[in-house]
mmCIF file with all atom_site columns, C-alpha atoms in Angstrom:
data_model
loop_
_atom_site.group_PDB
_atom_site.id
_atom_site.type_symbol
_atom_site.label_atom_id
_atom_site.label_alt_id
_atom_site.label_comp_id
_atom_site.label_asym_id
_atom_site.label_entity_id
_atom_site.label_seq_id
_atom_site.pdbx_PDB_ins_code
_atom_site.Cartn_x
_atom_site.Cartn_y
_atom_site.Cartn_z
_atom_site.occupancy
_atom_site.B_iso_or_equiv
_atom_site.pdbx_formal_charge
_atom_site.auth_seq_id
_atom_site.auth_comp_id
_atom_site.auth_asym_id
_atom_site.auth_atom_id
_atom_site.pdbx_PDB_model_num
ATOM 1  C CA . UNK A 1 1  ? 68.332 -23.975 242.916 1.00 83.00 ? 1  UNK A CA 1
ATOM 2  C CA . UNK A 1 2  ? 71.713 -22.811 243.781 1.00 87.00 ? 2  UNK A CA 1
ATOM 3  C CA . UNK A 1 3  ? 74.819 -24.479 241.946 1.00 91.00 ? 3  UNK A CA 1
ATOM 4  C CA . UNK A 1 4  ? 78.100 -23.762 243.087 1.00 92.00 ? 4  UNK A CA 1
ATOM 5  C CA . UNK A 1 5  ? 81.352 -24.861 241.355 1.00 92.00 ? 5  UNK A CA 1
ATOM 6  C CA . UNK A 1 6  ? 85.142 -24.496 242.451 1.00 95.00 ? 6  UNK A CA 1
ATOM 7  C CA . UNK A 1 7  ? 86.685 -23.510 239.268 1.00 94.00 ? 7  UNK A CA 1
ATOM 8  C CA . UNK A 1 8  ? 90.748 -24.459 238.568 1.00 94.00 ? 8  UNK A CA 1
ATOM 9  C CA . UNK A 1 9  ? 90.970 -25.868 242.011 1.00 96.00 ? 9  UNK A CA 1
ATOM 10 C CA . UNK A 1 10 ? 94.867 -25.394 242.965 1.00 96.00 ? 10 UNK A CA 1
ATOM 11 C CA . UNK A 1 11 ? 95.641 -22.892 240.475 1.00 92.00 ? 11 UNK A CA 1
ATOM 12 C CA . UNK A 1 12 ? 96.148 -19.356 240.780 1.00 92.00 ? 12 UNK A CA 1
ATOM 13 C CA . UNK A 1 13 ? 92.896 -18.728 239.087 1.00 87.00 ? 13 UNK A CA 1
ATOM 14 C CA . UNK A 1 14 ? 91.096 -20.733 241.374 1.00 93.00 ? 14 UNK A CA 1
ATOM 15 C CA . UNK A 1 15 ? 87.461 -19.180 242.290 1.00 91.00 ? 15 UNK A CA 1
ATOM 16 C CA . UNK A 1 16 ? 83.937 -20.023 243.414 1.00 90.00 ? 16 UNK A CA 1
ATOM 17 C CA . UNK A 1 17 ? 81.453 -19.612 240.950 1.00 88.00 ? 17 UNK A CA 1
ATOM 18 C CA . UNK A 1 18 ? 77.926 -19.741 241.860 1.00 89.00 ? 18 UNK A CA 1
ATOM 19 C CA . UNK A 1 19 ? 74.622 -19.621 239.723 1.00 87.00 ? 19 UNK A CA 1
ATOM 20 C CA . UNK A 1 20 ? 71.346 -19.896 240.818 1.00 86.00 ? 20 UNK A CA 1
ATOM 21 C CA . UNK A 1 21 ? 67.949 -20.800 238.287 1.00 88.00 ? 21 UNK A CA 1
ATOM 22 C CA . UNK A 1 22 ? 64.791 -18.642 238.465 1.00 89.00 ? 22 UNK A CA 1
ATOM 23 C CA . UNK A 1 23 ? 61.756 -19.370 236.582 1.00 92.00 ? 23 UNK A CA 1
ATOM 24 C CA . UNK A 1 24 ? 61.550 -16.025 235.166 1.00 92.00 ? 24 UNK A CA 1
ATOM 25 C CA . UNK A 1 25 ? 63.553 -12.639 235.190 1.00 87.00 ? 25 UNK A CA 1
ATOM 26 C CA . UNK A 1 26 ? 61.211 -10.931 237.328 1.00 93.00 ? 26 UNK A CA 1
ATOM 27 C CA . UNK A 1 27 ? 61.838 -13.533 240.286 1.00 91.00 ? 27 UNK A CA 1
ATOM 28 C CA . UNK A 1 28 ? 65.482 -13.470 239.493 1.00 86.00 ? 28 UNK A CA 1
ATOM 29 C CA . UNK A 1 29 ? 65.682 -9.708  239.867 1.00 86.00 ? 29 UNK A CA 1
ATOM 30 C CA . UNK A 1 30 ? 63.508 -9.839  243.160 1.00 90.00 ? 30 UNK A CA 1
ATOM 31 C CA . UNK A 1 31 ? 65.234 -12.403 244.871 1.00 89.00 ? 31 UNK A CA 1
ATOM 32 C CA . UNK A 1 32 ? 67.348 -11.172 247.653 1.00 91.00 ? 32 UNK A CA 1
ATOM 33 C CA . UNK A 1 33 ? 70.509 -13.395 248.959 1.00 91.00 ? 33 UNK A CA 1
ATOM 34 C CA . UNK A 1 34 ? 69.869 -12.187 252.122 1.00 93.00 ? 34 UNK A CA 1
ATOM 35 C CA . UNK A 1 35 ? 66.566 -13.289 252.821 1.00 93.00 ? 35 UNK A CA 1
ATOM 36 C CA . UNK A 1 36 ? 68.513 -16.806 252.787 1.00 90.00 ? 36 UNK A CA 1
ATOM 37 C CA . UNK A 1 37 ? 71.215 -15.929 254.978 1.00 93.00 ? 37 UNK A CA 1
ATOM 38 C CA . UNK A 1 38 ? 73.843 -15.797 251.772 1.00 90.00 ? 38 UNK A CA 1
ATOM 39 C CA . UNK A 1 39 ? 74.387 -11.694 251.278 1.00 90.00 ? 39 UNK A CA 1
ATOM 40 C CA . UNK A 1 40 ? 77.901 -12.515 252.083 1.00 89.00 ? 40 UNK A CA 1
ATOM 41 C CA . UNK A 1 41 ? 78.314 -15.623 250.060 1.00 87.00 ? 41 UNK A CA 1
ATOM 42 C CA . UNK A 1 42 ? 76.521 -14.074 246.833 1.00 87.00 ? 42 UNK A CA 1
ATOM 43 C CA . UNK A 1 43 ? 78.005 -10.565 246.933 1.00 83.00 ? 43 UNK A CA 1
ATOM 44 C CA . UNK A 1 44 ? 79.343 -10.047 243.600 1.00 85.00 ? 44 UNK A CA 1
ATOM 45 C CA . UNK A 1 45 ? 76.588 -10.538 240.834 1.00 85.00 ? 45 UNK A CA 1
ATOM 46 C CA . UNK A 1 46 ? 77.751 -10.445 237.389 1.00 86.00 ? 46 UNK A CA 1
ATOM 47 C CA . UNK A 1 47 ? 74.597 -11.075 235.649 1.00 82.00 ? 47 UNK A CA 1
ATOM 48 C CA . UNK A 1 48 ? 74.364 -9.221  232.394 1.00 83.00 ? 48 UNK A CA 1
ATOM 49 C CA . UNK A 1 49 ? 77.923 -7.993  232.654 1.00 88.00 ? 49 UNK A CA 1
ATOM 50 C CA . UNK A 1 50 ? 80.005 -8.473  229.289 1.00 91.00 ? 50 UNK A CA 1
ATOM 51 C CA . UNK A 1 51 ? 82.645 -11.327 229.671 1.00 88.00 ? 51 UNK A CA 1
ATOM 52 C CA . UNK A 1 52 ? 81.264 -12.373 232.812 1.00 88.00 ? 52 UNK A CA 1
ATOM 53 C CA . UNK A 1 53 ? 79.909 -16.242 231.554 1.00 87.00 ? 53 UNK A CA 1
ATOM 54 C CA . UNK A 1 54 ? 81.544 -19.539 232.404 1.00 87.00 ? 54 UNK A CA 1
ATOM 55 C CA . UNK A 1 55 ? 81.656 -19.977 228.940 1.00 88.00 ? 55 UNK A CA 1
ATOM 56 C CA . UNK A 1 56 ? 83.761 -16.584 228.222 1.00 89.00 ? 56 UNK A CA 1
ATOM 57 C CA . UNK A 1 57 ? 86.098 -17.607 231.013 1.00 89.00 ? 57 UNK A CA 1
ATOM 58 C CA . UNK A 1 58 ? 86.821 -21.023 229.439 1.00 87.00 ? 58 UNK A CA 1
ATOM 59 C CA . UNK A 1 59 ? 87.239 -18.967 225.758 1.00 90.00 ? 59 UNK A CA 1
ATOM 60 C CA . UNK A 1 60 ? 89.784 -16.861 227.624 1.00 89.00 ? 60 UNK A CA 1
ATOM 61 C CA . UNK A 1 61 ? 91.411 -19.516 229.495 1.00 88.00 ? 61 UNK A CA 1
ATOM 62 C CA . UNK A 1 62 ? 91.264 -22.723 227.209 1.00 86.00 ? 62 UNK A CA 1
ATOM 63 C CA . UNK A 1 63 ? 90.956 -21.035 223.914 1.00 85.00 ? 63 UNK A CA 1
ATOM 64 C CA . UNK A 1 64 ? 87.679 -22.908 223.641 1.00 65.00 ? 64 UNK A CA 1
ATOM 65 C CA . UNK A 1 65 ? 84.354 -23.284 224.957 1.00 56.00 ? 65 UNK A CA 1
#
């Protein structure tokens, strides 16, 4: 399932955040967005990069989760 959110709409910090849920880590590692025509749209995978969760973003921008 692909979930897409527009974060901080209308602000300088506006960005799209997409998250794909998988049944397993193996399934996640093997999925290729290009296989469903989403290569350009999902081109910046930040999975596993420290500070790249929505929780971290809210902490930085709002001071809370």
